[in-house]
């Protein structure tokens, strides 16, 4: 009760708490908690997963549009229940954290697994909002990959989003890792196509006629 000589005590409003006895002023709801009901000694709820709660939050609804509502964690991150800040710190239990390698996180993600695993043809470094496409010269053969793999010598990938590399065609060579465009054999040399079932790395270079 703030005013002297008051006939009765006032109730704490939503967004505040009144712990103990004889308090002149209510306390702001602590960060990581939600104080949605008036007249309470302690916070009503823990901040919901997928959001973070600065001090003074008075509703569980992160989409209410109110200034004192939980804030949705940004894409590429996730927030566990009780988060206090959207600042990314992977060593802090009450902070937003980067999405785990091999997965991607849309907004409001609640755990390290995020939205889903990265699908084949795409890769996901730590903390990405959407999967990244495998670039030319690379391939991604299965889900959950952190980085794309380079095509090995004897093979190439001329397009984006390759699930496997193609054997270098006859009359060309692919001598380097990550080949995008095969190189034509020089005059006086040749190279036959790699037979089915044979490792392309066993048939890399053009040979003399």
Coordinates of C-alpha atoms in Angstrom, one line a residue, residues 17-203:
X17 CA 4.1 -9.9 -7.6
X18 CA 3.8 -9.0 -3.9
X19 CA 6.0 -11.3 -1.9
X20 CA 6.1 -11.1 1.9
X21 CA 4.2 -8.7 4.2
X22 CA 4.1 -5.0 4.5
X23 CA 5.2 -4.1 1.0
X24 CA 4.7 -0.5 -0.1
X25 CA 5.2 -1.3 -3.8
X26 CA 4.8 -4.4 -5.9
X27 CA 7.8 -6.0 -7.6
X28 CA 8.0 -6.4 -11.3
X29 CA 7.5 -10.0 -12.5
X30 CA 11.0 -11.5 -12.8
X31 CA 12.5 -12.4 -16.2
X32 CA 11.8 -15.9 -17.4
X33 CA 8.4 -15.9 -15.6
X34 CA 4.8 -14.9 -16.4
X35 CA 2.6 -13.1 -13.8
X36 CA -0.8 -13.2 -15.4
X37 CA -3.0 -13.0 -12.3
X38 CA -3.3 -10.1 -9.9
X39 CA -2.7 -10.4 -6.2
X40 CA -0.1 -13.2 -6.3
X41 CA 2.9 -13.8 -4.0
X42 CA 5.0 -15.4 -6.8
X43 CA 4.9 -15.7 -10.6
X44 CA 2.0 -17.7 -12.1
X45 CA 3.8 -19.6 -14.9
X46 CA 7.2 -20.3 -16.4
X47 CA 7.9 -18.5 -19.7
X48 CA 6.7 -20.9 -22.5
X49 CA 9.2 -22.7 -24.6
X50 CA 9.9 -21.1 -28.0
X51 CA 9.8 -17.6 -26.4
X52 CA 11.7 -15.5 -24.0
X53 CA 10.3 -13.3 -21.2
X54 CA 12.0 -10.1 -20.0
X55 CA 10.8 -8.8 -16.7
X56 CA 7.1 -7.7 -16.3
X57 CA 5.4 -10.2 -18.6
X58 CA 1.7 -10.6 -17.9
X59 CA 0.4 -13.1 -20.5
X60 CA 1.3 -16.5 -21.9
X61 CA 0.2 -15.4 -25.4
X62 CA 3.3 -14.5 -27.4
X63 CA 1.1 -13.3 -30.3
X64 CA -1.1 -11.0 -28.2
X65 CA 0.6 -7.8 -29.5
X66 CA 0.9 -6.5 -25.9
X67 CA 4.2 -4.9 -24.9
X68 CA 4.3 -7.1 -21.8
X69 CA 4.0 -10.5 -23.6
X70 CA 6.6 -13.2 -24.3
X71 CA 8.9 -12.5 -27.3
X72 CA 9.1 -15.2 -30.0
X73 CA 12.6 -16.6 -30.4
X74 CA 14.1 -15.6 -33.7
X75 CA 14.6 -18.0 -36.7
X76 CA 17.8 -20.1 -36.4
X77 CA 17.5 -20.3 -32.6
X78 CA 15.4 -22.2 -30.1
X79 CA 14.3 -21.3 -26.5
X80 CA 13.6 -23.7 -23.7
X81 CA 11.0 -22.9 -21.1
X82 CA 12.0 -20.1 -18.7
X83 CA 14.3 -18.3 -21.2
X84 CA 15.0 -14.7 -20.2
X85 CA 16.6 -13.2 -23.3
X86 CA 16.8 -13.6 -27.1
X87 CA 20.5 -13.0 -27.1
X88 CA 22.2 -16.2 -28.4
X89 CA 24.4 -17.9 -25.9
X90 CA 24.8 -21.7 -26.4
X91 CA 26.3 -22.1 -22.9
X92 CA 23.4 -20.3 -21.1
X93 CA 20.3 -22.3 -20.1
X94 CA 18.1 -19.2 -19.9
X95 CA 19.2 -17.7 -23.3
X96 CA 18.2 -18.4 -26.9
X97 CA 20.5 -21.1 -28.4
X98 CA 21.6 -21.8 -31.9
X99 CA 19.8 -24.5 -33.7
X100 CA 21.8 -27.8 -33.8
X101 CA 24.0 -28.8 -36.7
X102 CA 22.1 -30.8 -39.4
X103 CA 18.8 -29.2 -38.4
X104 CA 17.0 -25.9 -39.2
X105 CA 14.8 -23.8 -36.9
X106 CA 12.0 -21.5 -37.8
X107 CA 10.7 -18.8 -35.4
X108 CA 9.3 -20.1 -32.1
X109 CA 11.3 -23.3 -32.0
X110 CA 11.2 -25.1 -28.7
X111 CA 14.2 -27.5 -28.7
X112 CA 17.5 -28.2 -30.3
X113 CA 16.0 -30.4 -33.0
X114 CA 14.2 -27.3 -34.4
X115 CA 11.7 -27.6 -37.3
X116 CA 13.3 -30.7 -38.9
X117 CA 16.4 -32.4 -40.1
X118 CA 18.0 -31.0 -43.3
X119 CA 16.8 -33.1 -46.2
X120 CA 19.0 -34.7 -48.9
X121 CA 20.4 -32.2 -51.4
X122 CA 20.5 -29.6 -48.6
X123 CA 22.8 -28.9 -45.7
X124 CA 22.5 -27.1 -42.4
X125 CA 25.3 -25.5 -40.5
X126 CA 24.6 -24.6 -36.9
X127 CA 22.0 -21.9 -36.4
X128 CA 20.2 -21.7 -39.8
X129 CA 16.6 -20.7 -40.4
X130 CA 16.2 -22.7 -43.6
X131 CA 18.3 -25.5 -45.3
X132 CA 21.1 -24.4 -47.6
X133 CA 21.2 -25.8 -51.2
X134 CA 24.2 -28.0 -52.2
X135 CA 26.2 -25.9 -54.7
X136 CA 27.7 -27.1 -58.0
X137 CA 30.7 -29.4 -57.5
X138 CA 29.1 -30.8 -54.3
X139 CA 26.5 -33.3 -53.3
X140 CA 24.4 -34.1 -50.2
X141 CA 23.4 -37.8 -50.2
X142 CA 21.3 -38.0 -47.0
X143 CA 19.4 -36.0 -44.4
X144 CA 21.0 -34.2 -41.4
X145 CA 24.2 -33.1 -43.1
X146 CA 26.1 -30.2 -41.8
X147 CA 28.1 -29.4 -44.9
X148 CA 28.0 -30.6 -48.6
X149 CA 30.6 -33.1 -49.8
X150 CA 32.9 -32.3 -52.7
X151 CA 32.7 -34.5 -55.8
X152 CA 35.7 -36.8 -55.9
X153 CA 38.1 -36.9 -58.9
X154 CA 36.6 -38.7 -61.8
X155 CA 33.1 -37.2 -61.1
X156 CA 31.4 -33.8 -61.3
X157 CA 28.2 -31.9 -60.4
X158 CA 27.2 -29.2 -62.9
X159 CA 24.0 -28.3 -61.1
X160 CA 22.7 -27.2 -57.7
X161 CA 21.0 -29.7 -55.4
X162 CA 22.8 -32.8 -56.4
X163 CA 22.2 -36.0 -54.4
X164 CA 25.2 -37.7 -56.0
X165 CA 27.9 -36.7 -58.5
X166 CA 28.0 -37.9 -62.0
X167 CA 30.9 -39.8 -63.6
X168 CA 33.0 -37.7 -65.9
X169 CA 31.8 -38.4 -69.5
X170 CA 34.0 -40.0 -72.2
X171 CA 36.5 -37.6 -73.8
X172 CA 36.8 -35.5 -70.7
X173 CA 38.6 -35.6 -67.4
X174 CA 37.8 -34.4 -63.8
X175 CA 41.1 -34.4 -62.0
X176 CA 40.2 -32.2 -59.0
X177 CA 37.9 -32.4 -56.0
X178 CA 34.7 -30.4 -56.5
X179 CA 34.7 -30.4 -60.3
X180 CA 31.8 -28.4 -61.8
X181 CA 32.6 -28.7 -65.6
X182 CA 34.7 -31.6 -67.0
X183 CA 37.8 -30.6 -69.0
X184 CA 38.1 -31.9 -72.6
X185 CA 41.0 -34.3 -73.2
X186 CA 43.9 -32.6 -74.9
X187 CA 44.8 -33.5 -78.5
X188 CA 46.6 -36.9 -78.6
X189 CA 44.9 -38.2 -75.5
X190 CA 41.6 -40.0 -74.8
X191 CA 39.5 -41.3 -72.0
X192 CA 36.7 -43.8 -72.1
X193 CA 33.5 -43.6 -70.0
X194 CA 33.6 -45.2 -66.6
X195 CA 31.7 -48.5 -66.7
X196 CA 28.7 -49.0 -64.5
X197 CA 29.7 -50.2 -61.0
X198 CA 33.3 -49.0 -61.3
X199 CA 34.5 -46.3 -58.8
X200 CA 35.0 -43.0 -60.8
X201 CA 38.2 -42.4 -58.9
X202 CA 39.8 -45.3 -60.8
X203 CA 39.2 -43.6 -64.2

